[in-house]
Amino acid sequence: MDQYVIKGGNPLVGEVEIGGAKNAALAILAAAIMTDETVIVENLPNVRDTNVLLQAMEEIGARVERLDYHTVKINSSGIGSYSVDYEYIKRIRASYYLLGAMLGKYKRAEVPLPGGCNIGSRPIDQHLKGFKALGADVKIEYGFIVAEAEHLQGSHIYLDVVSVGATINIMMAAAMAEGNTVLENAAKEPHVVDVANFLNSMGANIKGAGTDVIRIKGVERLHATEYSIIPDQIEAGTFMFAAAVTKGDVTVKNVIPKHLEATTSKLLEIGCEIEELDDAVRVVCAKGLKPTNVKTLPYPGFPTDMQPQITVALALAKGTSIVTESIFENRFKYVDELARMGASIKVEGNTAIIDGVGKYTGAQISSPDLRAGAALVLAGLAADGITLVEDVHFIERGYERFEEKLKSLGAMIEKVRGEKEIQKFRLKVG
Ligand code: EPZ
């Protein structure tokens, strides 16, 4: 399996282009099947998760043509099956967005029940509650969710949990239901807004996305569109924290600064300087980092997908910091790996109490999941000596050309396979 080998100690300096938002892209690709006309999606991140979802869409009969590295053309007039194969859900949970899209368009859908994952059990009860409220008959049998409806009728739905996935899945189904739907306690993430804007560009009638009440007026059909996905606020935040932990000077380009406010404010708190431009943010962290406390919350709070990255930074900040994970129940697994690099963190329930140490030392570690893997790479960039990060396939699910972008900022990192290539790297970096 591929690994990253890293020699830490270089401050990251320079500019890095941020790609399209993975978590907007997955929902938008699924929603693209809701018309029989041709849809063109631009600024698509070329990562494992989006590529697997495109394969799942081809499997049910959609025609997918890649126009360039970040642009795809989709035509779903040939879809003949409404059942998604387990293989795809096993590889990416977000295949469940095909449930809302197919239910909305075809009034029937079969998608395997997604399992839990490394950060928690991740139920989808709120998704199913929304589909039932719209009049669908939803059964779970033989590991599949089977949803079907004579017709879907708009409804007043109150989410018990602020859920990005449920908000988006229900929004897709309601977009082609009869009548009006009001979705309360909705998630407000930028990617929820992006999916609503995408659906509206296809002729849907969705208002209020980005607030906690979304109003949807169902339409008969959706039409062709050409749409560009918003920048990935989590990829951007990851590179911003890479600057923090390496005492660097990094400008993330092609971003929407407004989407990064929770991350930017924490970087200011721990002693970094921030310069905001129209579509870029510059992070300069010349001094040692300061401790602070942070609690992950639904947007616009501090994102749970940035929790491992800020923990890696705070574990280097002299003093005590507290990180509280309020979204997922098992998102501190990586702390055991970080301890092997010298971090001093005590996890009690959903809280990590951090006793900041001056530095990390390189070690052989593994990535437990996508964001934790990226955070452990940041630790390697800051560490004395060589760090070997295994299971980089997790990281490649959501980060395009991660090691190349880091190298362009001065990081000493290579993707390697086997001892020989590791030795070659060691000889190269000395
Ligand atoms: C999305 O997951 C993202 N994934 C996650 O990013 C992100 O961490 C999460 O939103 C929160 O922002 C994608 O967009 C593909 P939720 P999602 O439904 O939609 C509970 C990454 O690294 N819940 O907002 O699954 C759930 O257990 C990934 O890119 C229910 O109880 O998250 C969790 O505690 C990791 N019932 C909370 O809500 C439900 O029906 C928030 O989950 C749905 C969710």
Short mmCIF file of C-alpha atoms and ligand atoms in Angstrom, two decimals:
data_model
loop_
_atom_site.label_atom_id
_atom_site.label_comp_id
_atom_site.label_asym_id
_atom_site.label_seq_id
_atom_site.Cartn_x
_atom_site.Cartn_y
_atom_site.Cartn_z
CA MET A 1 0.00 0.00 0.00
CA ASP A 2 1.15 3.56 -0.62
CA GLN A 3 2.66 5.56 2.21
CA TYR A 4 3.78 9.13 2.70
CA VAL A 5 7.36 9.60 3.89
CA ILE A 6 8.03 13.03 5.37
CA LYS A 7 11.09 14.82 6.70
CA GLY A 8 9.78 17.53 9.00
CA GLY A 9 11.21 20.94 9.84
CA ASN A 10 10.68 23.04 6.71
CA PRO A 11 8.37 26.04 7.13
CA LEU A 12 5.73 25.90 4.37
CA VAL A 13 5.91 29.02 2.22
CA GLY A 14 4.04 30.02 -0.93
CA GLU A 15 0.64 29.84 -2.62
CA VAL A 16 -1.64 26.82 -3.11
CA GLU A 17 -4.74 26.52 -5.33
CA ILE A 18 -7.74 25.05 -3.47
CA GLY A 19 -9.99 22.65 -5.37
CA GLY A 20 -13.76 22.20 -5.48
CA ALA A 21 -15.57 21.12 -2.30
CA LYS A 22 -15.75 17.32 -2.05
CA ASN A 23 -18.83 17.41 0.16
CA ALA A 24 -20.69 19.68 -2.23
CA ALA A 25 -19.52 17.68 -5.25
CA LEU A 26 -20.84 14.33 -3.97
CA ALA A 27 -24.36 15.71 -3.51
CA ILE A 28 -24.29 17.71 -6.76
CA LEU A 29 -23.18 14.70 -8.83
CA ALA A 30 -26.06 12.68 -7.36
CA ALA A 31 -28.52 15.51 -7.99
CA ALA A 32 -27.35 15.69 -11.63
CA ILE A 33 -29.29 12.49 -12.40
CA MET A 34 -32.57 14.31 -11.62
CA THR A 35 -32.83 15.55 -15.22
CA ASP A 36 -32.76 13.61 -18.50
CA GLU A 37 -30.95 16.54 -20.07
CA THR A 38 -27.19 17.08 -20.06
CA VAL A 39 -25.49 18.51 -16.99
CA ILE A 40 -21.94 19.88 -16.92
CA VAL A 41 -20.20 20.13 -13.54
CA GLU A 42 -17.02 22.23 -13.28
CA ASN A 43 -14.39 22.68 -10.54
CA LEU A 44 -15.03 19.05 -9.61
CA PRO A 45 -12.36 17.74 -7.20
CA ASN A 46 -10.63 14.75 -8.81
CA VAL A 47 -10.53 12.58 -5.69
CA ARG A 48 -11.36 8.98 -4.92
CA ASP A 49 -14.81 9.68 -3.43
CA THR A 50 -16.13 11.65 -6.42
CA ASN A 51 -14.67 9.11 -8.86
CA VAL A 52 -16.34 6.21 -7.03
CA LEU A 53 -19.70 8.01 -7.05
CA LEU A 54 -19.38 8.62 -10.80
CA GLN A 55 -18.78 4.88 -11.22
CA ALA A 56 -21.92 4.14 -9.19
CA MET A 57 -23.89 6.49 -11.45
CA GLU A 58 -22.55 4.81 -14.60
CA GLU A 59 -23.48 1.44 -13.10
CA ILE A 60 -27.18 2.42 -12.96
CA GLY A 61 -27.04 3.73 -16.53
CA ALA A 62 -25.95 7.37 -16.45
CA ARG A 63 -23.56 8.44 -19.22
CA VAL A 64 -20.51 10.14 -17.70
CA GLU A 65 -17.87 11.88 -19.83
CA ARG A 66 -14.86 13.62 -18.35
CA LEU A 67 -14.28 16.80 -20.36
CA ASP A 68 -11.10 17.67 -18.45
CA TYR A 69 -9.40 16.91 -15.14
CA HIS A 70 -12.02 18.91 -13.19
CA THR A 71 -15.06 18.94 -15.52
CA VAL A 72 -17.59 16.17 -16.12
CA LYS A 73 -20.58 15.88 -18.47
CA ILE A 74 -23.48 13.74 -17.27
CA ASN A 75 -26.59 12.53 -19.10
CA SER A 76 -29.00 10.34 -17.16
CA SER A 77 -31.68 9.75 -19.79
CA GLY A 78 -30.46 6.17 -20.05
CA ILE A 79 -30.79 5.25 -16.38
CA GLY A 80 -32.54 1.88 -16.24
CA SER A 81 -31.84 0.67 -12.70
CA TYR A 82 -32.84 2.29 -9.42
CA SER A 83 -30.68 0.03 -7.29
CA VAL A 84 -27.18 1.05 -6.19
CA ASP A 85 -24.72 -1.79 -5.66
CA TYR A 86 -23.39 -2.45 -2.12
CA GLU A 87 -19.83 -2.17 -3.48
CA TYR A 88 -20.28 1.58 -3.85
CA ILE A 89 -21.87 2.32 -0.49
CA LYS A 90 -19.10 0.29 1.16
CA ARG A 91 -16.56 2.57 -0.47
CA ILE A 92 -18.37 5.87 0.08
CA ARG A 93 -21.30 6.50 2.37
CA ALA A 94 -22.36 9.53 0.40
CA SER A 95 -23.68 7.20 -2.32
CA TYR A 96 -26.80 7.54 -0.20
CA TYR A 97 -27.41 10.88 -1.93
CA LEU A 98 -28.62 8.78 -4.88
CA LEU A 99 -31.53 7.80 -2.63
CA GLY A 100 -32.96 11.33 -2.46
CA ALA A 101 -32.17 12.00 -6.12
CA MET A 102 -33.77 8.80 -7.47
CA LEU A 103 -36.75 9.06 -5.12
CA GLY A 104 -37.34 12.62 -6.29
CA LYS A 105 -37.09 11.79 -9.98
CA TYR A 106 -38.23 8.15 -10.29
CA LYS A 107 -40.28 7.86 -7.08
CA ARG A 108 -38.35 4.71 -6.25
CA ALA A 109 -34.81 3.92 -5.07
CA GLU A 110 -32.84 1.08 -3.55
CA VAL A 111 -29.58 1.89 -1.81
CA PRO A 112 -27.66 -0.35 0.63
CA LEU A 113 -27.82 0.87 4.21
CA PRO A 114 -24.48 2.60 4.84
CA GLY A 115 -22.49 1.11 7.71
CA GLY A 116 -20.81 3.16 10.41
CA CYS A 117 -17.32 4.45 9.80
CA ASN A 118 -14.21 5.34 11.72
CA ILE A 119 -15.67 8.45 13.33
CA GLY A 120 -18.97 7.16 14.60
CA SER A 121 -22.10 5.11 13.96
CA ARG A 122 -23.58 7.77 11.65
CA PRO A 123 -27.24 6.71 11.49
CA ILE A 124 -29.50 7.99 8.67
CA ASP A 125 -32.78 7.98 10.57
CA GLN A 126 -33.39 11.66 9.79
CA HIS A 127 -33.00 11.05 6.06
CA LEU A 128 -35.62 8.29 6.23
CA LYS A 129 -37.90 10.38 8.45
CA GLY A 130 -37.90 13.07 5.76
CA PHE A 131 -38.66 10.64 2.93
CA LYS A 132 -41.56 9.16 4.91
CA ALA A 133 -42.90 12.65 5.64
CA LEU A 134 -42.96 13.25 1.87
CA GLY A 135 -45.16 10.19 1.47
CA ALA A 136 -42.61 7.55 0.55
CA ASP A 137 -42.90 3.99 1.78
CA VAL A 138 -39.45 3.23 3.25
CA LYS A 139 -38.40 -0.30 4.15
CA ILE A 140 -35.07 -1.78 5.20
CA GLU A 141 -34.68 -5.29 3.87
CA TYR A 142 -31.70 -7.52 3.08
CA GLY A 143 -29.34 -4.65 3.89
CA PHE A 144 -31.05 -2.28 1.46
CA ILE A 145 -33.14 0.82 2.02
CA VAL A 146 -36.08 0.54 -0.39
CA ALA A 147 -37.98 3.80 -0.83
CA GLU A 148 -40.94 4.20 -3.19
CA ALA A 149 -43.97 6.44 -3.59
CA GLU A 150 -46.99 6.74 -5.88
CA HIS A 151 -46.21 10.40 -5.72
CA LEU A 152 -44.37 12.63 -3.24
CA GLN A 153 -46.33 15.32 -1.41
CA GLY A 154 -44.68 18.36 0.16
CA SER A 155 -44.63 18.38 3.95
CA HIS A 156 -43.47 20.30 7.04
CA ILE A 157 -40.40 18.45 8.34
CA TYR A 158 -38.49 19.22 11.53
CA LEU A 159 -35.05 17.59 11.78
CA ASP A 160 -34.31 16.24 15.28
CA VAL A 161 -30.57 16.62 14.58
CA VAL A 162 -28.82 19.26 12.48
CA SER A 163 -27.69 16.94 9.70
CA VAL A 164 -25.91 17.97 6.48
CA GLY A 165 -26.74 14.70 4.75
CA ALA A 166 -30.38 14.60 5.80
CA THR A 167 -30.89 18.26 4.83
CA ILE A 168 -29.47 17.65 1.35
CA ASN A 169 -31.13 14.26 0.76
CA ILE A 170 -34.58 15.53 1.77
CA MET A 171 -34.09 18.74 -0.25
CA MET A 172 -33.43 16.65 -3.37
CA ALA A 173 -36.51 14.47 -2.94
CA ALA A 174 -38.73 17.48 -2.07
CA ALA A 175 -37.50 19.40 -5.14
CA MET A 176 -39.69 17.14 -7.34
CA ALA A 177 -42.51 16.45 -4.87
CA GLU A 178 -45.95 18.00 -5.39
CA GLY A 179 -46.56 21.14 -3.37
CA ASN A 180 -44.52 22.90 -0.72
CA THR A 181 -42.03 21.51 1.77
CA VAL A 182 -40.68 23.37 4.79
CA LEU A 183 -37.52 21.86 6.26
CA GLU A 184 -36.78 23.15 9.77
CA ASN A 185 -33.59 22.84 11.83
CA ALA A 186 -31.77 22.43 8.51
CA ALA A 187 -27.96 22.39 8.23
CA LYS A 188 -26.45 25.69 7.01
CA GLU A 189 -23.09 24.51 5.62
CA PRO A 190 -21.84 26.21 2.44
CA HIS A 191 -22.18 22.92 0.60
CA VAL A 192 -25.89 22.78 1.49
CA VAL A 193 -26.25 26.18 -0.16
CA ASP A 194 -24.22 24.99 -3.15
CA VAL A 195 -26.52 22.00 -3.71
CA ALA A 196 -29.60 24.26 -3.44
CA ASN A 197 -28.08 26.68 -5.96
CA PHE A 198 -27.27 23.76 -8.27
CA LEU A 199 -30.84 22.43 -8.08
CA ASN A 200 -32.24 25.93 -8.67
CA SER A 201 -29.99 26.24 -11.74
CA MET A 202 -31.82 23.13 -13.01
CA GLY A 203 -35.21 24.76 -12.45
CA ALA A 204 -35.94 23.81 -8.85
CA ASN A 205 -37.56 26.31 -6.50
CA ILE A 206 -35.62 26.28 -3.21
CA LYS A 207 -35.40 29.24 -0.86
CA GLY A 208 -33.66 29.74 2.49
CA ALA A 209 -30.69 27.40 2.06
CA GLY A 210 -27.98 28.61 4.43
CA THR A 211 -30.57 29.34 7.11
CA ASP A 212 -32.20 26.78 9.40
CA VAL A 213 -35.51 26.93 7.48
CA ILE A 214 -35.49 25.83 3.84
CA ARG A 215 -38.66 26.22 1.74
CA ILE A 216 -39.02 24.03 -1.34
CA LYS A 217 -41.76 24.34 -3.96
CA GLY A 218 -41.83 21.07 -5.91
CA VAL A 219 -41.54 21.15 -9.72
CA GLU A 220 -42.50 18.61 -12.39
CA ARG A 221 -39.13 18.36 -14.08
CA LEU A 222 -35.59 19.68 -13.97
CA HIS A 223 -33.51 20.78 -16.97
CA ALA A 224 -29.93 20.98 -18.20
CA THR A 225 -27.38 23.16 -16.44
CA GLU A 226 -23.71 24.02 -16.33
CA TYR A 227 -22.44 24.57 -12.78
CA SER A 228 -19.16 25.23 -10.96
CA ILE A 229 -18.66 23.84 -7.45
CA ILE A 230 -17.64 26.10 -4.56
CA PRO A 231 -14.08 25.87 -3.18
CA ASP A 232 -13.38 23.28 -0.47
CA GLN A 233 -13.32 25.07 2.90
CA ILE A 234 -11.83 21.99 4.60
CA GLU A 235 -8.98 21.55 2.12
CA ALA A 236 -8.28 25.28 2.56
CA GLY A 237 -8.38 25.02 6.36
CA THR A 238 -6.02 22.05 6.28
CA PHE A 239 -3.38 24.05 4.38
CA MET A 240 -3.92 27.02 6.70
CA PHE A 241 -3.11 24.82 9.68
CA ALA A 242 -0.13 23.40 7.79
CA ALA A 243 1.25 26.96 7.83
CA ALA A 244 0.53 27.19 11.58
CA VAL A 245 2.34 24.00 12.59
CA THR A 246 5.41 24.66 10.38
CA LYS A 247 5.75 28.38 11.31
CA GLY A 248 5.19 29.13 7.64
CA ASP A 249 3.61 31.72 5.35
CA VAL A 250 0.95 30.18 3.12
CA THR A 251 -1.67 31.78 0.89
CA VAL A 252 -4.65 29.58 0.02
CA LYS A 253 -6.07 30.73 -3.34
CA ASN A 254 -9.48 30.29 -4.98
CA VAL A 255 -11.34 30.29 -1.64
CA ILE A 256 -14.38 32.10 -0.22
CA PRO A 257 -12.97 33.79 2.95
CA LYS A 258 -16.45 33.98 4.49
CA HIS A 259 -16.58 30.15 4.58
CA LEU A 260 -13.30 30.07 6.50
CA GLU A 261 -14.21 32.49 9.31
CA ALA A 262 -14.36 29.92 12.13
CA THR A 263 -10.95 28.55 11.08
CA THR A 264 -9.45 31.99 10.59
CA SER A 265 -10.60 33.22 14.00
CA LYS A 266 -8.98 30.22 15.75
CA LEU A 267 -5.72 30.77 13.86
CA LEU A 268 -5.72 34.37 15.11
CA GLU A 269 -6.36 33.13 18.66
CA ILE A 270 -3.33 30.81 18.57
CA GLY A 271 -1.04 33.62 17.38
CA CYS A 272 -1.08 33.55 13.55
CA GLU A 273 -1.47 36.62 11.38
CA ILE A 274 -4.20 36.57 8.73
CA GLU A 275 -4.60 38.64 5.58
CA GLU A 276 -7.93 38.25 3.73
CA LEU A 277 -8.16 39.05 0.01
CA ASP A 278 -11.18 38.64 -2.33
CA ASP A 279 -10.57 34.98 -3.11
CA ALA A 280 -7.52 34.17 -1.03
CA VAL A 281 -6.39 34.07 2.61
CA ARG A 282 -2.76 34.43 3.73
CA VAL A 283 -1.67 32.77 6.99
CA VAL A 284 1.64 33.75 8.63
CA CYS A 285 2.72 31.99 11.81
CA ALA A 286 6.24 33.08 12.63
CA LYS A 287 6.03 32.68 16.38
CA GLY A 288 5.28 29.71 18.63
CA LEU A 289 1.60 28.79 18.89
CA LYS A 290 -0.58 29.75 21.85
CA PRO A 291 -3.09 27.43 23.57
CA THR A 292 -6.85 27.93 23.22
CA ASN A 293 -10.13 25.99 23.57
CA VAL A 294 -12.41 24.94 20.73
CA LYS A 295 -15.73 23.10 20.36
CA THR A 296 -16.87 21.69 17.02
CA LEU A 297 -20.35 22.82 15.97
CA PRO A 298 -22.57 22.84 12.88
CA TYR A 299 -21.77 25.72 10.49
CA PRO A 300 -20.98 28.55 11.11
CA GLY A 301 -19.30 27.02 14.17
CA PHE A 302 -15.85 25.43 14.08
CA PRO A 303 -16.09 22.50 11.62
CA THR A 304 -15.75 18.95 12.95
CA ASP A 305 -13.74 18.19 9.77
CA MET A 306 -11.09 20.61 11.07
CA GLN A 307 -10.95 19.09 14.58
CA PRO A 308 -7.93 16.80 14.01
CA GLN A 309 -6.00 19.60 12.33
CA ILE A 310 -6.46 22.11 15.18
CA THR A 311 -5.67 19.41 17.75
CA VAL A 312 -2.33 18.74 16.01
CA ALA A 313 -1.57 22.48 16.21
CA LEU A 314 -2.68 22.86 19.85
CA ALA A 315 -0.58 19.86 20.92
CA LEU A 316 2.44 21.99 19.90
CA ALA A 317 1.26 25.06 21.81
CA LYS A 318 2.87 25.51 25.22
CA GLY A 319 0.08 25.30 27.83
CA THR A 320 -3.26 23.55 28.17
CA SER A 321 -5.94 23.48 25.47
CA ILE A 322 -9.32 21.75 25.39
CA VAL A 323 -10.95 20.39 22.22
CA THR A 324 -14.59 19.27 22.43
CA GLU A 325 -16.06 17.17 19.59
CA SER A 326 -19.81 17.71 19.67
CA ILE A 327 -20.76 16.21 16.29
CA PHE A 328 -19.31 12.67 16.15
CA GLU A 329 -18.87 10.24 19.01
CA ASN A 330 -15.57 8.70 18.01
CA ARG A 331 -13.40 11.26 16.31
CA PHE A 332 -10.30 11.20 18.54
CA LYS A 333 -8.90 7.81 17.44
CA TYR A 334 -5.90 9.52 15.84
CA VAL A 335 -4.74 10.81 19.25
CA ASP A 336 -3.09 7.44 19.94
CA GLU A 337 -1.04 7.88 16.75
CA LEU A 338 -0.15 11.44 17.71
CA ALA A 339 1.06 10.22 21.12
CA ARG A 340 3.65 8.14 19.27
CA MET A 341 5.05 11.42 17.95
CA GLY A 342 5.30 12.86 21.47
CA ALA A 343 1.92 14.56 21.92
CA SER A 344 0.46 14.65 25.43
CA ILE A 345 -3.33 14.46 25.09
CA LYS A 346 -5.91 12.86 27.40
CA VAL A 347 -9.25 11.97 25.80
CA GLU A 348 -12.24 11.76 28.14
CA GLY A 349 -15.48 11.06 26.26
CA ASN A 350 -15.85 13.73 23.58
CA THR A 351 -13.21 16.00 25.09
CA ALA A 352 -9.46 16.07 24.51
CA ILE A 353 -7.34 17.77 27.19
CA ILE A 354 -4.08 18.81 25.57
CA ASP A 355 -0.85 19.51 27.42
CA GLY A 356 1.18 21.25 24.71
CA VAL A 357 4.68 19.95 24.05
CA GLY A 358 7.41 21.91 22.27
CA LYS A 359 7.82 19.51 19.37
CA TYR A 360 6.96 16.23 17.69
CA THR A 361 9.43 13.52 16.76
CA GLY A 362 8.96 11.49 13.59
CA ALA A 363 7.40 8.01 13.83
CA GLN A 364 5.66 5.35 11.77
CA ILE A 365 1.90 6.04 12.06
CA SER A 366 -1.32 5.11 10.25
CA SER A 367 -4.27 7.23 9.09
CA PRO A 368 -7.49 6.16 10.84
CA ASP A 369 -9.67 8.26 8.51
CA LEU A 370 -9.63 11.04 5.95
CA ARG A 371 -9.26 14.19 8.05
CA ALA A 372 -7.21 12.57 10.83
CA GLY A 373 -4.84 11.27 8.16
CA ALA A 374 -4.34 14.75 6.76
CA ALA A 375 -3.77 16.08 10.30
CA LEU A 376 -1.12 13.43 10.99
CA VAL A 377 0.69 14.55 7.82
CA LEU A 378 0.72 18.06 9.30
CA ALA A 379 2.30 16.60 12.46
CA GLY A 380 4.96 14.94 10.29
CA LEU A 381 5.70 18.25 8.57
CA ALA A 382 6.34 19.81 12.00
CA ALA A 383 8.25 16.87 13.49
CA ASP A 384 11.98 16.40 13.97
CA GLY A 385 13.10 13.53 11.78
CA ILE A 386 11.27 11.17 9.44
CA THR A 387 7.57 10.24 9.66
CA LEU A 388 6.00 7.39 7.72
CA VAL A 389 2.21 7.73 7.27
CA GLU A 390 0.39 4.56 6.21
CA ASP A 391 -3.06 4.08 4.70
CA VAL A 392 -2.84 7.23 2.61
CA HIS A 393 -5.79 5.93 0.57
CA PHE A 394 -8.00 7.48 3.28
CA ILE A 395 -6.40 10.87 2.63
CA GLU A 396 -6.73 10.53 -1.13
CA ARG A 397 -10.51 10.18 -0.69
CA GLY A 398 -10.76 13.92 -0.12
CA TYR A 399 -7.43 15.59 -0.98
CA GLU A 400 -6.35 15.91 -4.60
CA ARG A 401 -2.57 15.72 -5.22
CA PHE A 402 -2.03 16.36 -1.48
CA GLU A 403 1.69 15.57 -1.41
CA GLU A 404 2.32 17.52 -4.64
CA LYS A 405 0.62 20.63 -3.26
CA LEU A 406 2.59 20.32 0.00
CA LYS A 407 5.85 19.85 -1.94
CA SER A 408 5.11 23.01 -3.92
CA LEU A 409 5.10 24.83 -0.55
CA GLY A 410 8.52 23.44 0.40
CA ALA A 411 7.53 20.29 2.27
CA MET A 412 9.88 17.30 2.08
CA ILE A 413 7.28 14.61 1.36
CA GLU A 414 6.98 11.76 -1.14
CA LYS A 415 4.35 9.13 -1.79
CA VAL A 416 6.26 5.82 -1.69
CA ARG A 417 5.61 2.11 -1.89
CA GLY A 418 8.07 -0.18 -0.09
CA GLU A 419 11.39 0.01 1.70
CA LYS A 420 13.49 0.76 -1.38
CA GLU A 421 11.65 3.99 -2.12
CA ILE A 422 11.83 5.00 1.56
CA GLN A 423 15.60 4.53 1.51
CA LYS A 424 15.82 6.57 -1.67
CA PHE A 425 13.93 9.39 0.06
CA ARG A 426 16.19 9.22 3.12
CA LEU A 427 19.28 9.47 0.92
CA LYS A 428 17.75 12.37 -0.98
CA VAL A 429 16.87 14.43 2.10
CA GLY A 430 19.95 13.45 4.08
C1 EPZ B 1 -21.22 15.34 6.31
O1 EPZ B 1 -21.47 14.07 6.86
C2 EPZ B 1 -19.81 15.30 5.75
N1 EPZ B 1 -19.74 14.27 4.72
C3 EPZ B 1 -18.82 15.01 6.87
O2 EPZ B 1 -17.51 15.12 6.32
C4 EPZ B 1 -18.96 16.08 7.95
O3 EPZ B 1 -18.11 15.76 9.02
C5 EPZ B 1 -20.41 16.14 8.44
O4 EPZ B 1 -21.29 16.36 7.32
C6 EPZ B 1 -20.63 17.26 9.43
O5 EPZ B 1 -20.31 18.49 8.83
C7 EPZ B 1 -20.22 14.55 3.50
O6 EPZ B 1 -20.75 15.62 3.25
C8 EPZ B 1 -20.06 13.48 2.47
P1 EPZ B 1 -24.34 14.86 9.49
P2 EPZ B 1 -22.98 13.68 7.31
O7 EPZ B 1 -25.52 14.13 8.96
O8 EPZ B 1 -23.94 14.34 6.41
C9 EPZ B 1 -26.06 12.60 13.30
C10 EPZ B 1 -15.40 14.44 5.62
O9 EPZ B 1 -14.36 14.28 6.28
N2 EPZ B 1 -27.11 12.09 12.40
O10 EPZ B 1 -24.32 16.34 9.47
O11 EPZ B 1 -23.04 12.20 7.44
C11 EPZ B 1 -24.69 12.03 12.96
O12 EPZ B 1 -24.50 10.78 13.61
C12 EPZ B 1 -16.71 13.95 6.19
O13 EPZ B 1 -15.47 15.00 4.52
C13 EPZ B 1 -28.16 11.38 12.93
O14 EPZ B 1 -28.23 11.14 14.14
O15 EPZ B 1 -23.03 14.34 8.75
C14 EPZ B 1 -23.75 13.09 13.52
O16 EPZ B 1 -23.60 12.89 14.91
C15 EPZ B 1 -16.51 13.23 7.53
N3 EPZ B 1 -29.14 10.94 12.10
C16 EPZ B 1 -24.54 14.39 13.30
O17 EPZ B 1 -25.89 14.00 13.08
C17 EPZ B 1 -29.13 11.18 10.74
O18 EPZ B 1 -30.05 10.78 10.03
C18 EPZ B 1 -24.09 15.20 12.09
O19 EPZ B 1 -24.05 14.33 10.99
C19 EPZ B 1 -28.02 11.91 10.22
C20 EPZ B 1 -27.04 12.36 11.06
#
